[in-house]
Coordinates of C-alpha atoms in Angstrom, one line a residue:
Chain A
X1 CA -30.7 -11.3 7.6
X2 CA -31.0 -8.3 5.4
X3 CA -30.9 -8.2 1.7
X4 CA -31.5 -11.9 1.1
X5 CA -35.2 -11.7 2.0
X6 CA -35.3 -10.5 -1.5
X7 CA -35.5 -12.2 -4.8
X8 CA -38.4 -13.6 -6.8
X9 CA -39.6 -16.1 -4.2
X10 CA -39.9 -13.4 -1.5
X11 CA -41.6 -11.2 -4.1
X12 CA -44.3 -13.8 -4.1
X13 CA -45.0 -13.1 -0.5
X14 CA -42.5 -15.0 1.5
X15 CA -41.4 -13.0 4.5
X16 CA -37.8 -12.2 4.8
X17 CA -36.2 -14.7 7.2
X18 CA -32.8 -14.8 8.7
X19 CA -32.4 -18.5 8.2
X20 CA -33.2 -18.4 4.5
X21 CA -29.7 -18.0 3.1
X22 CA -28.4 -20.8 5.3
X23 CA -31.2 -23.0 4.1
X24 CA -30.5 -22.1 0.5
X25 CA -26.8 -22.8 0.7
X26 CA -27.4 -25.9 2.7
X27 CA -29.8 -27.1 0.1
X28 CA -27.3 -26.4 -2.7
X29 CA -24.6 -28.2 -0.7
X30 CA -26.9 -31.2 -0.4
X31 CA -27.7 -31.0 -4.1
X32 CA -23.9 -31.1 -4.8
X33 CA -23.5 -34.2 -2.7
X34 CA -26.4 -35.8 -4.5
X35 CA -24.8 -35.0 -7.9
X36 CA -21.5 -36.5 -6.6
X37 CA -23.3 -39.6 -5.5
X38 CA -25.0 -40.0 -8.9
X39 CA -21.8 -39.6 -10.7
X40 CA -20.1 -42.2 -8.6
X41 CA -22.9 -44.7 -9.1
X42 CA -23.5 -44.2 -12.9
X43 CA -21.3 -45.2 -15.7
X44 CA -20.4 -48.1 -17.9
X45 CA -20.7 -50.3 -14.9
X46 CA -23.6 -49.2 -12.7
X47 CA -23.0 -49.6 -9.0
X48 CA -25.6 -50.3 -6.5
X49 CA -26.0 -47.2 -4.3
X50 CA -26.4 -49.4 -1.2
X51 CA -23.0 -51.0 -1.9
X52 CA -21.4 -47.7 -2.7
X53 CA -20.4 -47.1 0.9
X54 CA -18.9 -50.5 1.5
X55 CA -17.1 -50.4 -1.9
X56 CA -15.6 -47.0 -0.9
X57 CA -14.0 -48.4 2.1
X58 CA -13.3 -51.9 1.0
X59 CA -9.7 -53.1 0.7
X60 CA -9.1 -53.3 -3.0
X61 CA -11.5 -54.9 -5.4
X62 CA -12.9 -53.8 -8.8
X63 CA -15.6 -51.4 -7.4
X64 CA -13.1 -49.8 -5.0
X65 CA -10.6 -49.1 -7.7
X66 CA -13.3 -47.9 -10.1
X67 CA -14.4 -45.4 -7.6
X68 CA -11.1 -44.2 -6.2
X69 CA -9.1 -44.4 -9.4
X70 CA -11.6 -43.3 -12.0
X71 CA -14.9 -41.9 -11.0
X72 CA -14.1 -39.8 -7.8
X73 CA -11.1 -38.0 -9.3
X74 CA -13.1 -37.2 -12.4
X75 CA -16.2 -36.2 -10.5
X76 CA -14.2 -33.9 -8.2
X77 CA -12.5 -32.4 -11.2
X78 CA -15.8 -31.8 -12.9
X79 CA -17.2 -30.1 -9.8
X80 CA -14.1 -27.9 -9.4
X81 CA -14.2 -26.8 -13.1
X82 CA -17.9 -26.1 -12.9
X83 CA -17.4 -24.1 -9.7
X84 CA -14.4 -22.2 -11.2
X85 CA -16.4 -21.3 -14.3
X86 CA -19.5 -20.2 -12.4
X87 CA -17.5 -18.1 -10.0
X88 CA -15.5 -16.5 -12.9
X89 CA -18.8 -15.9 -14.7
X90 CA -20.3 -14.1 -11.8
X91 CA -17.3 -11.9 -11.4
X92 CA -17.1 -11.1 -15.1
X93 CA -20.7 -10.2 -15.2
X94 CA -20.2 -7.6 -12.4
X95 CA -16.9 -6.4 -13.8
X96 CA -18.4 -5.8 -17.3
X97 CA -21.8 -4.9 -15.8
X98 CA -23.2 -7.0 -18.6
X99 CA -25.5 -9.9 -17.8
X100 CA -24.1 -11.7 -20.9
X101 CA -20.6 -11.7 -19.4
X102 CA -19.0 -15.2 -19.1
X103 CA -15.6 -16.5 -18.3
X104 CA -14.6 -16.7 -22.0
X105 CA -15.9 -13.3 -23.1
X106 CA -12.5 -11.6 -22.8
X107 CA -10.6 -14.2 -24.8
X108 CA -8.9 -16.1 -22.0
X109 CA -10.1 -19.5 -23.2
X110 CA -9.2 -18.5 -26.8
X111 CA -5.6 -17.9 -25.6
X112 CA -5.5 -21.2 -23.8
X113 CA -7.0 -23.0 -26.8
X114 CA -4.5 -21.5 -29.3
X115 CA -1.6 -22.5 -27.1
X116 CA -2.9 -26.0 -26.5
X117 CA -3.7 -26.6 -30.2
X118 CA -0.2 -25.4 -31.2
X119 CA 1.2 -27.9 -28.6
X120 CA -1.0 -30.7 -30.0
X121 CA 0.1 -29.8 -33.6
X122 CA 3.7 -30.1 -32.4
X123 CA 2.8 -33.4 -30.9
X124 CA 3.4 -32.4 -27.2
X125 CA 2.5 -34.8 -24.5
X126 CA -0.6 -34.4 -22.2
X127 CA 1.6 -33.0 -19.4
X128 CA 2.9 -30.2 -21.7
X129 CA -0.7 -29.4 -22.8
X130 CA -1.6 -28.3 -19.3
X131 CA 1.3 -25.9 -19.1
X132 CA 0.6 -24.6 -22.6
X133 CA -3.1 -24.0 -21.8
X134 CA -2.3 -22.1 -18.6
X135 CA 0.4 -20.1 -20.3
X136 CA -1.9 -19.2 -23.2
X137 CA -4.7 -18.1 -20.8
X138 CA -2.3 -15.9 -18.8
X139 CA -0.8 -14.4 -22.0
X140 CA -4.3 -13.6 -23.2
X141 CA -5.3 -12.1 -19.9
X142 CA -2.2 -9.8 -19.8
X143 CA -2.7 -8.8 -23.5
X144 CA -6.3 -7.7 -22.8
X145 CA -5.3 -6.0 -19.6
X146 CA -2.5 -4.0 -21.3
X147 CA -4.5 -3.1 -24.3
X148 CA -7.7 -2.1 -22.4
X149 CA -5.6 -0.2 -19.9
X150 CA -3.4 1.5 -22.5
X151 CA -4.7 5.1 -22.2
X152 CA -5.6 5.0 -18.6
X153 CA -9.3 5.0 -19.1
X154 CA -10.7 1.5 -18.3
X155 CA -14.4 1.6 -18.8
X156 CA -16.4 -1.7 -18.9
X157 CA -17.2 -1.1 -22.5
X158 CA -13.5 -0.6 -23.5
X159 CA -12.5 -3.7 -21.6
X160 CA -15.4 -5.7 -23.2
X161 CA -14.6 -4.6 -26.7
X162 CA -10.9 -5.2 -26.3
X163 CA -11.6 -8.7 -24.9
X164 CA -14.1 -9.6 -27.6
X165 CA -11.8 -8.5 -30.4
X166 CA -8.9 -10.4 -28.9
X167 CA -11.2 -13.4 -28.6
X168 CA -12.1 -13.1 -32.3
X169 CA -8.4 -13.0 -33.1
X170 CA -7.8 -16.2 -31.2
X171 CA -10.8 -17.7 -33.0
X172 CA -9.2 -17.0 -36.3
X173 CA -5.9 -18.5 -35.2
X174 CA -7.7 -21.6 -34.0
X175 CA -9.4 -22.0 -37.4
X176 CA -6.1 -21.6 -39.1
X177 CA -4.4 -24.2 -36.9
X178 CA -7.3 -26.6 -37.5
X179 CA -7.1 -26.0 -41.3
X180 CA -3.4 -26.9 -41.5
X181 CA -3.4 -29.7 -38.9
X182 CA -3.0 -33.3 -40.1
X183 CA -6.3 -35.2 -40.0
X184 CA -5.2 -37.6 -37.2
X185 CA -4.7 -34.8 -34.8
X186 CA -8.1 -33.2 -35.4
X187 CA -10.3 -35.3 -33.1
X188 CA -8.2 -34.5 -30.1
X189 CA -8.2 -30.8 -31.0
X190 CA -11.9 -30.7 -31.5
X191 CA -12.5 -32.4 -28.1
X192 CA -10.3 -29.9 -26.4
X193 CA -12.2 -27.0 -28.1
X194 CA -15.6 -28.5 -27.1
X195 CA -14.6 -29.0 -23.5
X196 CA -13.6 -32.4 -22.3
X197 CA -13.0 -33.9 -18.9
X198 CA -11.9 -37.4 -19.9
X199 CA -8.3 -36.6 -18.9
X200 CA -9.2 -34.7 -15.8
X201 CA -8.0 -37.1 -13.1
X202 CA -6.1 -34.8 -10.7
X203 CA -8.7 -32.7 -8.8
X204 CA -6.5 -31.5 -6.0
X205 CA -5.2 -28.4 -7.6
X206 CA -8.4 -27.1 -9.2
X207 CA -10.2 -27.8 -5.9
X208 CA -7.6 -25.8 -4.1
X209 CA -7.8 -22.9 -6.6
X210 CA -11.6 -23.0 -6.2
X211 CA -11.5 -22.9 -2.4
X212 CA -9.0 -20.0 -2.3
X213 CA -10.8 -18.2 -5.2
X214 CA -14.3 -18.4 -3.5
X215 CA -12.8 -17.2 -0.2
X216 CA -11.2 -14.2 -2.0
X217 CA -14.4 -13.5 -3.9
X218 CA -16.4 -13.6 -0.7
X219 CA -14.2 -10.9 0.8
X220 CA -15.0 -8.7 -2.3
X221 CA -18.7 -9.5 -2.1
X222 CA -20.0 -6.3 -0.4
X223 CA -18.1 -4.2 -3.0
X224 CA -19.5 -6.4 -5.8
X225 CA -23.0 -5.7 -4.7
X226 CA -22.4 -2.0 -5.1
X227 CA -20.3 -2.3 -8.3
X228 CA -23.3 -4.1 -9.9
X229 CA -25.1 -0.7 -9.6
X230 CA -22.4 1.2 -11.5
X231 CA -18.9 2.3 -10.8
X232 CA -19.7 5.9 -9.9
X233 CA -22.6 4.8 -7.6
X234 CA -20.2 2.3 -6.0
X235 CA -17.6 5.0 -5.5
X236 CA -20.1 7.4 -4.0
X237 CA -21.1 4.7 -1.5
X238 CA -17.6 4.2 -0.3
X239 CA -16.0 1.5 -2.6
X240 CA -12.5 2.0 -3.8
X241 CA -13.4 1.1 -7.4
X242 CA -10.1 0.9 -9.1
X243 CA -8.4 -1.7 -6.9
X244 CA -11.6 -3.7 -6.7
X245 CA -11.9 -3.8 -10.5
X246 CA -8.4 -4.9 -10.8
X247 CA -8.8 -7.6 -8.3
X248 CA -12.0 -8.9 -10.0
X249 CA -10.2 -9.0 -13.3
X250 CA -7.2 -10.9 -12.0
X251 CA -9.3 -13.3 -9.9
X252 CA -11.8 -14.1 -12.7
X253 CA -8.9 -14.5 -15.2
X254 CA -7.0 -16.9 -13.0
X255 CA -10.1 -18.9 -12.2
X256 CA -10.9 -19.2 -15.9
X257 CA -7.3 -20.1 -16.7
X258 CA -7.4 -22.9 -14.1
X259 CA -10.7 -24.1 -15.5
X260 CA -9.7 -24.3 -19.1
X261 CA -6.4 -25.9 -18.2
X262 CA -8.3 -28.8 -16.7
X263 CA -11.3 -29.1 -19.0
X264 CA -10.9 -27.0 -22.1
X265 CA -13.5 -24.5 -23.0
X266 CA -16.7 -25.8 -21.5
X267 CA -19.5 -23.5 -22.4
X268 CA -22.6 -22.1 -20.7
X269 CA -21.9 -23.1 -17.0
X270 CA -20.2 -19.8 -16.4
X271 CA -22.9 -17.8 -18.0
X272 CA -26.0 -19.7 -16.7
X273 CA -25.1 -20.7 -13.1
X274 CA -24.8 -17.1 -11.8
X275 CA -28.1 -16.2 -13.5
X276 CA -29.9 -19.2 -12.2
X277 CA -28.9 -18.2 -8.7
X278 CA -29.7 -14.5 -9.2
X279 CA -33.1 -15.3 -10.6
X280 CA -34.0 -18.2 -8.4
X281 CA -32.6 -17.0 -5.1
X282 CA -30.8 -13.8 -4.5
X283 CA -28.6 -11.2 -6.2
X284 CA -26.7 -10.5 -3.0
X285 CA -23.1 -11.5 -3.8
X286 CA -22.5 -12.6 -0.3
X287 CA -24.9 -15.5 -1.1
X288 CA -24.3 -15.5 -4.9
X289 CA -20.6 -16.3 -4.6
X290 CA -21.0 -19.5 -2.7
X291 CA -24.4 -20.3 -4.2
X292 CA -23.4 -20.0 -7.9
X293 CA -20.1 -21.9 -7.2
X294 CA -22.0 -24.8 -5.7
X295 CA -24.6 -24.7 -8.5
X296 CA -22.0 -24.5 -11.3
X297 CA -20.0 -27.3 -9.8
X298 CA -23.0 -29.7 -9.4
X299 CA -24.4 -28.7 -12.9
X300 CA -21.2 -29.6 -14.6
X301 CA -20.8 -32.7 -12.5
X302 CA -24.3 -33.9 -13.7
X303 CA -23.5 -32.8 -17.3
X304 CA -20.3 -34.8 -17.2
X305 CA -22.1 -37.9 -15.8
X306 CA -24.5 -37.6 -18.7
X307 CA -21.6 -37.2 -21.1
X308 CA -20.0 -40.4 -19.8
X309 CA -23.2 -42.5 -19.8
X310 CA -25.5 -41.2 -22.5
X311 CA -23.8 -43.1 -25.4
X312 CA -21.6 -45.3 -23.2
X313 CA -19.0 -46.7 -23.8
X314 CA -18.5 -43.7 -26.1
X315 CA -17.8 -40.5 -24.2
X316 CA -19.3 -37.2 -25.4
X317 CA -17.3 -34.0 -24.8
X318 CA -19.0 -32.5 -21.8
X319 CA -19.0 -29.1 -23.5
X320 CA -21.6 -30.4 -25.9
X321 CA -23.8 -31.5 -23.1
X322 CA -23.6 -28.3 -21.2
X323 CA -24.3 -26.3 -24.3
X324 CA -27.3 -28.5 -25.3
X325 CA -28.7 -28.1 -21.8
X326 CA -27.6 -24.5 -21.5
X327 CA -29.3 -23.1 -24.6
X328 CA -32.9 -24.0 -23.5
X329 CA -32.2 -23.0 -19.9
X330 CA -30.9 -19.6 -21.0
X331 CA -33.7 -19.0 -23.4
X332 CA -36.1 -19.9 -20.5
X333 CA -34.4 -17.4 -18.3
X334 CA -34.6 -14.6 -20.8
X335 CA -38.3 -15.3 -21.3
X336 CA -38.9 -15.4 -17.6
X337 CA -37.2 -12.0 -17.0
X338 CA -39.1 -10.0 -19.6
X339 CA -40.4 -7.0 -17.6
X340 CA -44.0 -7.8 -18.2
X341 CA -43.6 -11.1 -16.4
X342 CA -41.5 -9.7 -13.5
X343 CA -43.2 -10.0 -10.1
X344 CA -45.0 -7.1 -8.6
Chain B
X1 CA -17.0 25.1 10.2
X2 CA -18.0 24.7 6.6
X3 CA -19.2 21.1 5.6
X4 CA -17.6 21.6 2.2
X5 CA -15.0 24.2 1.2
X6 CA -13.2 24.8 -2.1
X7 CA -10.3 27.1 -2.6
X8 CA -9.2 28.4 -5.9
X9 CA -10.8 25.5 -7.7
X10 CA -10.3 25.0 -11.4
X11 CA -12.3 22.3 -13.2
X12 CA -12.3 21.5 -16.9
X13 CA -13.9 18.6 -18.8
X14 CA -13.0 17.6 -22.4
X15 CA -11.2 20.9 -22.9
X16 CA -14.1 23.0 -21.7
X17 CA -13.6 25.1 -18.6
X18 CA -16.3 24.6 -15.9
X19 CA -15.1 27.0 -13.2
X20 CA -12.0 29.0 -12.5
X21 CA -10.7 30.0 -9.1
X22 CA -14.0 28.9 -7.4
X23 CA -14.1 29.6 -3.7
X24 CA -17.2 27.9 -2.3
X25 CA -18.3 27.3 1.3
X26 CA -21.3 25.2 2.2
X27 CA -22.2 25.6 5.8
X28 CA -24.6 23.6 8.0
X29 CA -28.3 24.4 7.4
X30 CA -27.7 25.8 3.9
X31 CA -29.4 24.8 0.6
X32 CA -27.5 25.6 -2.5
X33 CA -29.0 25.6 -6.0
X34 CA -26.5 25.0 -8.9
X35 CA -27.9 26.4 -12.1
X36 CA -26.5 26.5 -15.6
X37 CA -27.3 25.7 -19.2
X38 CA -26.9 22.2 -20.7
X39 CA -23.2 21.3 -21.1
X40 CA -22.0 24.0 -18.7
X41 CA -20.4 21.3 -16.5
X42 CA -22.8 21.2 -13.6
X43 CA -22.6 17.4 -13.2
X44 CA -18.8 17.5 -13.7
X45 CA -18.5 20.1 -10.9
X46 CA -20.8 18.0 -8.7
X47 CA -18.7 14.9 -9.2
X48 CA -15.5 16.9 -8.5
X49 CA -17.0 18.2 -5.3
X50 CA -17.8 14.6 -4.3
X51 CA -14.2 13.6 -4.9
X52 CA -15.1 11.3 -7.8
X53 CA -12.7 13.1 -10.2
X54 CA -9.7 15.3 -9.5
X55 CA -9.9 19.1 -10.1
X56 CA -7.3 20.7 -12.4
X57 CA -6.2 22.9 -9.6
X58 CA -7.2 24.1 -6.2
X59 CA -8.3 22.4 -3.0
X60 CA -11.4 20.8 -1.7
X61 CA -11.9 20.2 2.0
X62 CA -14.7 18.0 3.4
X63 CA -15.6 18.6 7.0
X64 CA -12.2 20.3 7.4
X65 CA -10.1 17.4 5.9
X66 CA -8.5 17.5 2.5
X67 CA -10.7 15.5 0.1
X68 CA -7.7 13.6 -1.4
X69 CA -6.6 12.3 1.9
X70 CA -9.9 10.7 2.9
X71 CA -10.7 7.1 2.1
X72 CA -13.8 6.7 0.0
X73 CA -15.7 5.0 2.8
X74 CA -15.1 8.0 5.1
X75 CA -16.2 10.4 2.3
X76 CA -19.3 8.3 1.8
X77 CA -20.2 8.7 5.5
X78 CA -20.0 12.5 5.2
X79 CA -21.1 13.1 1.7
X80 CA -24.0 11.6 -0.3
X81 CA -24.4 11.9 -4.1
X82 CA -27.6 11.5 -6.0
X83 CA -26.8 10.7 -9.7
X84 CA -28.7 11.9 -12.7
X85 CA -29.7 8.3 -13.6
X86 CA -29.7 4.9 -12.0
X87 CA -28.4 1.7 -13.5
X88 CA -30.5 -1.4 -13.2
X89 CA -28.4 -4.0 -15.2
X90 CA -28.8 -6.6 -12.5
X91 CA -32.0 -7.6 -10.7
X92 CA -32.5 -6.4 -7.2
X93 CA -35.4 -5.6 -5.0
X94 CA -36.3 -2.1 -3.7
X95 CA -35.2 -3.0 -0.2
X96 CA -31.8 -4.5 -1.4
X97 CA -31.2 -1.3 -3.5
X98 CA -32.0 1.1 -0.7
X99 CA -30.0 -0.9 1.9
X100 CA -26.9 -0.1 -0.3
X101 CA -27.1 3.3 1.3
X102 CA -26.0 1.8 4.6
X103 CA -22.8 0.3 3.1
X104 CA -20.4 3.1 4.3
X105 CA -21.6 2.5 7.8
X106 CA -21.1 -1.3 7.9
X107 CA -18.1 -3.1 9.1
X108 CA -15.9 -4.1 6.2
X109 CA -17.6 -7.4 5.6
X110 CA -20.5 -6.9 7.9
X111 CA -24.2 -7.6 7.3
X112 CA -26.8 -5.0 7.7
X113 CA -28.3 -5.1 11.2
X114 CA -31.7 -4.2 12.6
X115 CA -30.8 -0.5 12.9
X116 CA -29.8 -0.4 9.2
X117 CA -33.0 -2.0 8.2
X118 CA -35.0 0.4 10.4
X119 CA -33.3 3.4 8.9
X120 CA -33.8 2.1 5.4
X121 CA -37.5 1.2 6.0
X122 CA -38.0 4.7 7.4
X123 CA -36.4 6.2 4.3
X124 CA -38.5 4.2 1.9
X125 CA -41.6 5.2 3.9
X126 CA -40.6 8.9 3.7
X127 CA -40.5 8.7 -0.2
X128 CA -43.7 6.8 -0.3
X129 CA -42.3 3.4 -1.4
X130 CA -43.3 1.5 1.7
X131 CA -45.2 -1.7 0.7
X132 CA -42.9 -2.0 -2.3
X133 CA -39.9 -3.5 -0.5
X134 CA -39.9 -6.7 -2.6
X135 CA -40.7 -5.1 -5.9
X136 CA -37.9 -5.6 -8.5
X137 CA -36.2 -2.3 -9.3
X138 CA -36.4 -2.9 -13.0
X139 CA -40.2 -2.9 -12.8
X140 CA -40.3 0.6 -11.2
X141 CA -41.4 3.6 -13.2
X142 CA -38.9 6.4 -13.7
X143 CA -40.4 8.5 -10.9
X144 CA -40.4 5.5 -8.5
X145 CA -36.7 4.8 -9.3
X146 CA -36.0 8.5 -8.6
X147 CA -37.7 8.3 -5.2
X148 CA -35.8 5.0 -4.5
X149 CA -32.5 6.8 -5.2
X150 CA -33.5 9.6 -2.8
X151 CA -34.4 7.0 -0.2
X152 CA -31.0 5.3 -0.7
X153 CA -29.4 8.7 0.0
X154 CA -31.6 9.3 3.1
X155 CA -30.5 5.8 4.4
X156 CA -26.9 6.8 3.8
X157 CA -27.6 9.8 6.1
X158 CA -24.7 12.0 5.1
X159 CA -24.0 15.5 6.5
X160 CA -23.9 16.9 3.0
X161 CA -26.0 15.8 0.0
X162 CA -25.1 16.7 -3.6
X163 CA -28.1 16.0 -5.8
X164 CA -28.0 16.0 -9.6
X165 CA -31.5 17.0 -10.8
X166 CA -33.4 15.3 -8.0
X167 CA -36.7 16.3 -9.6
X168 CA -36.0 14.3 -12.8
X169 CA -38.9 12.0 -13.8
X170 CA -41.1 13.3 -11.0
X171 CA -44.6 14.7 -11.4
X172 CA -45.2 18.3 -10.1
X173 CA -46.6 17.0 -6.8
X174 CA -43.7 14.7 -6.2
X175 CA -41.2 17.4 -7.2
X176 CA -42.3 19.7 -4.4
X177 CA -42.9 16.7 -2.1
X178 CA -39.4 15.4 -2.5
X179 CA -37.8 18.8 -2.2
X180 CA -39.8 19.5 1.0
X181 CA -38.6 16.1 2.4
X182 CA -35.0 16.8 1.5
X183 CA -35.3 20.3 3.0
X184 CA -36.6 18.7 6.2
X185 CA -34.0 16.0 6.4
X186 CA -30.9 17.7 4.9
X187 CA -31.2 21.2 6.4
X188 CA -31.5 20.2 10.0
X189 CA -29.1 18.7 12.5
X190 CA -26.0 20.3 11.0
X191 CA -26.6 19.0 7.5
X192 CA -26.7 20.9 4.2
X193 CA -27.3 20.2 0.5
X194 CA -26.6 21.4 -3.0
X195 CA -29.0 20.7 -5.8
X196 CA -28.7 20.9 -9.6
X197 CA -32.0 22.2 -10.8
X198 CA -33.4 23.4 -14.1
X199 CA -36.5 24.9 -12.7
X200 CA -35.6 28.5 -11.6
X201 CA -38.8 28.8 -9.6
X202 CA -38.3 25.6 -7.7
X203 CA -34.7 26.7 -7.0
X204 CA -35.8 30.0 -5.7
X205 CA -38.5 28.4 -3.5
X206 CA -36.2 25.9 -1.8
X207 CA -32.6 27.2 -2.1
X208 CA -31.2 30.0 0.1
X209 CA -28.0 30.2 -2.0
X210 CA -27.3 30.0 -5.7
X211 CA -24.3 29.1 -7.7
X212 CA -24.6 30.0 -11.4
X213 CA -22.3 28.4 -14.0
X214 CA -22.2 30.6 -17.0
X215 CA -19.9 28.2 -19.0
X216 CA -16.4 29.1 -20.0
X217 CA -15.4 29.3 -16.3
X218 CA -17.4 32.3 -15.1
X219 CA -19.5 31.8 -12.0
X220 CA -21.7 33.8 -9.7
X221 CA -22.6 32.9 -6.2
X222 CA -24.4 34.3 -3.2
X223 CA -27.7 34.4 -1.4
X224 CA -30.5 33.5 -3.7
X225 CA -32.3 36.9 -3.4
X226 CA -29.2 38.7 -4.6
X227 CA -28.2 36.3 -7.4
X228 CA -31.6 35.6 -8.9
X229 CA -31.9 38.7 -11.0
X230 CA -33.5 38.8 -14.4
X231 CA -30.3 39.9 -16.2
X232 CA -28.2 37.2 -14.5
X233 CA -30.7 34.5 -15.6
X234 CA -30.9 35.8 -19.1
X235 CA -27.1 35.7 -19.3
X236 CA -27.1 32.3 -17.7
X237 CA -29.5 30.6 -20.2
X238 CA -28.9 32.8 -23.2
X239 CA -32.6 33.7 -23.6
X240 CA -35.0 36.4 -22.5
X241 CA -36.6 35.8 -19.1
X242 CA -39.8 37.4 -17.9
X243 CA -40.0 38.3 -14.3
X244 CA -43.6 38.1 -13.1
X245 CA -44.1 39.6 -9.6
X246 CA -46.7 38.4 -7.1
X247 CA -46.1 34.6 -7.1
X248 CA -46.8 32.6 -3.9
X249 CA -43.1 32.5 -3.1
X250 CA -41.9 35.7 -4.7
X251 CA -41.5 36.7 -8.3
X252 CA -41.9 33.9 -10.9
X253 CA -39.4 33.7 -13.8
X254 CA -40.4 32.4 -17.2
X255 CA -38.3 32.1 -20.3
X256 CA -39.9 34.5 -22.8

């Protein structure tokens, strides 16, 4: 196994090994299952892990309903949203060739938020909110694409600046909507803005999008590895850069749109999960795509479990938990990667 | 057959003419030096020859095929390009970075095999970076990064290498060492190379042909011994140049 012998741990003297990526991904899959188990057990009513299995397959009963009706759909939704965000973040970071890239940096969540808040202001039902959020995300994506593409030149800097300015514009609109909204609508709006999974009970679609999206991203992975080294360098090594860039933009935008539609703008998972994998394991996107997806999914699943249980029965918006966990993790990462501390 | 051939090539960048009606033929075994003052368009011309930007007019053929009709992957199997600078925005190890040179030779979603590793290890050894396979690229010095980029190019193993100031960041010993290595690898077995250099004396020592870019579209090309004349070099750089006979590899040129 070629490139994956790399990474900080091998820099400490571990020999490159063909089985290492499988071990790594297998370990992350096990970690995801563990996170799922924890989220099924924990909550307002704590279940006995030993009885979990029998409760799962029992005919009816309180515990059976609790798991199948409430906790499992929410856990799978959280996992899907975390995976979508991590995958979109990894793609955005390569597209913009900026380690600070995250799924929201180009204003996609801002578009979704503005549309959702307008729908809430108009008193639309929850079902409509989903449609509005997705429509807003798509509109923002097309706006950024058209404006950044306007003159033909589409450098990462131009795309980044266009996206950041559009995001700032959405931010202003969001503040405006909040300012003119009646007080009784504000809590719902604020929860949406902070990222909230309490209404996320239909995991099938986000899981499907996640599966298809990761498969698509895996096909792009060899090109992503080269694109991370610069567009010209990638082109000189045989990558058709323009179609690849376009596909990354579309894929990352659709993944983000799906994620914010389900859970609002949940912060930090999309930024931190790809970095955790890059720094802790490997930068090779053939591993990073599945690895960061599993990592993002399980991190958000754990964060959501905390959000449900920390002040139970009150539920915290999961975005607050991810941000509170994400800030120290990210600062630690930055500290760890200062050149003087790099291995070698 | 020429590895690279241009016919009536016009190149401009940002309204500045780089070359006009350039007919260039690079044949196997040749080493071309591309000389010109700052801003004359050397890098632009190099990128055009590599098919990374379109010329304003004229044709480029790579191994006999029109450049515009070749997929990028096929171009990368035939032609390698060393950039002036390397980007290290994302962490990677020396081995990972050098293995990227094998990308055009892999199956579309294939993993590098034992042969790819062997070629890459040999390339790293040739530039003196063996034992650094697991070093992170962002911790390398400028000169080490330069040698890593050269190793990546050697791993790519193209028939034609275009090198943008390959001696950047290198100490004098490594400058001649790397050029000797490139000479050995890229002028044998039907290969050829073209180098952008700023050191006239290095160019004269290693290149058998020179292409001078005077800026404004005028060019001069031919065997190095005919092109490297004091008056041409003075016109090229816009300064007086002293020709000192009796150097180890012929006359030595110094800006006066």
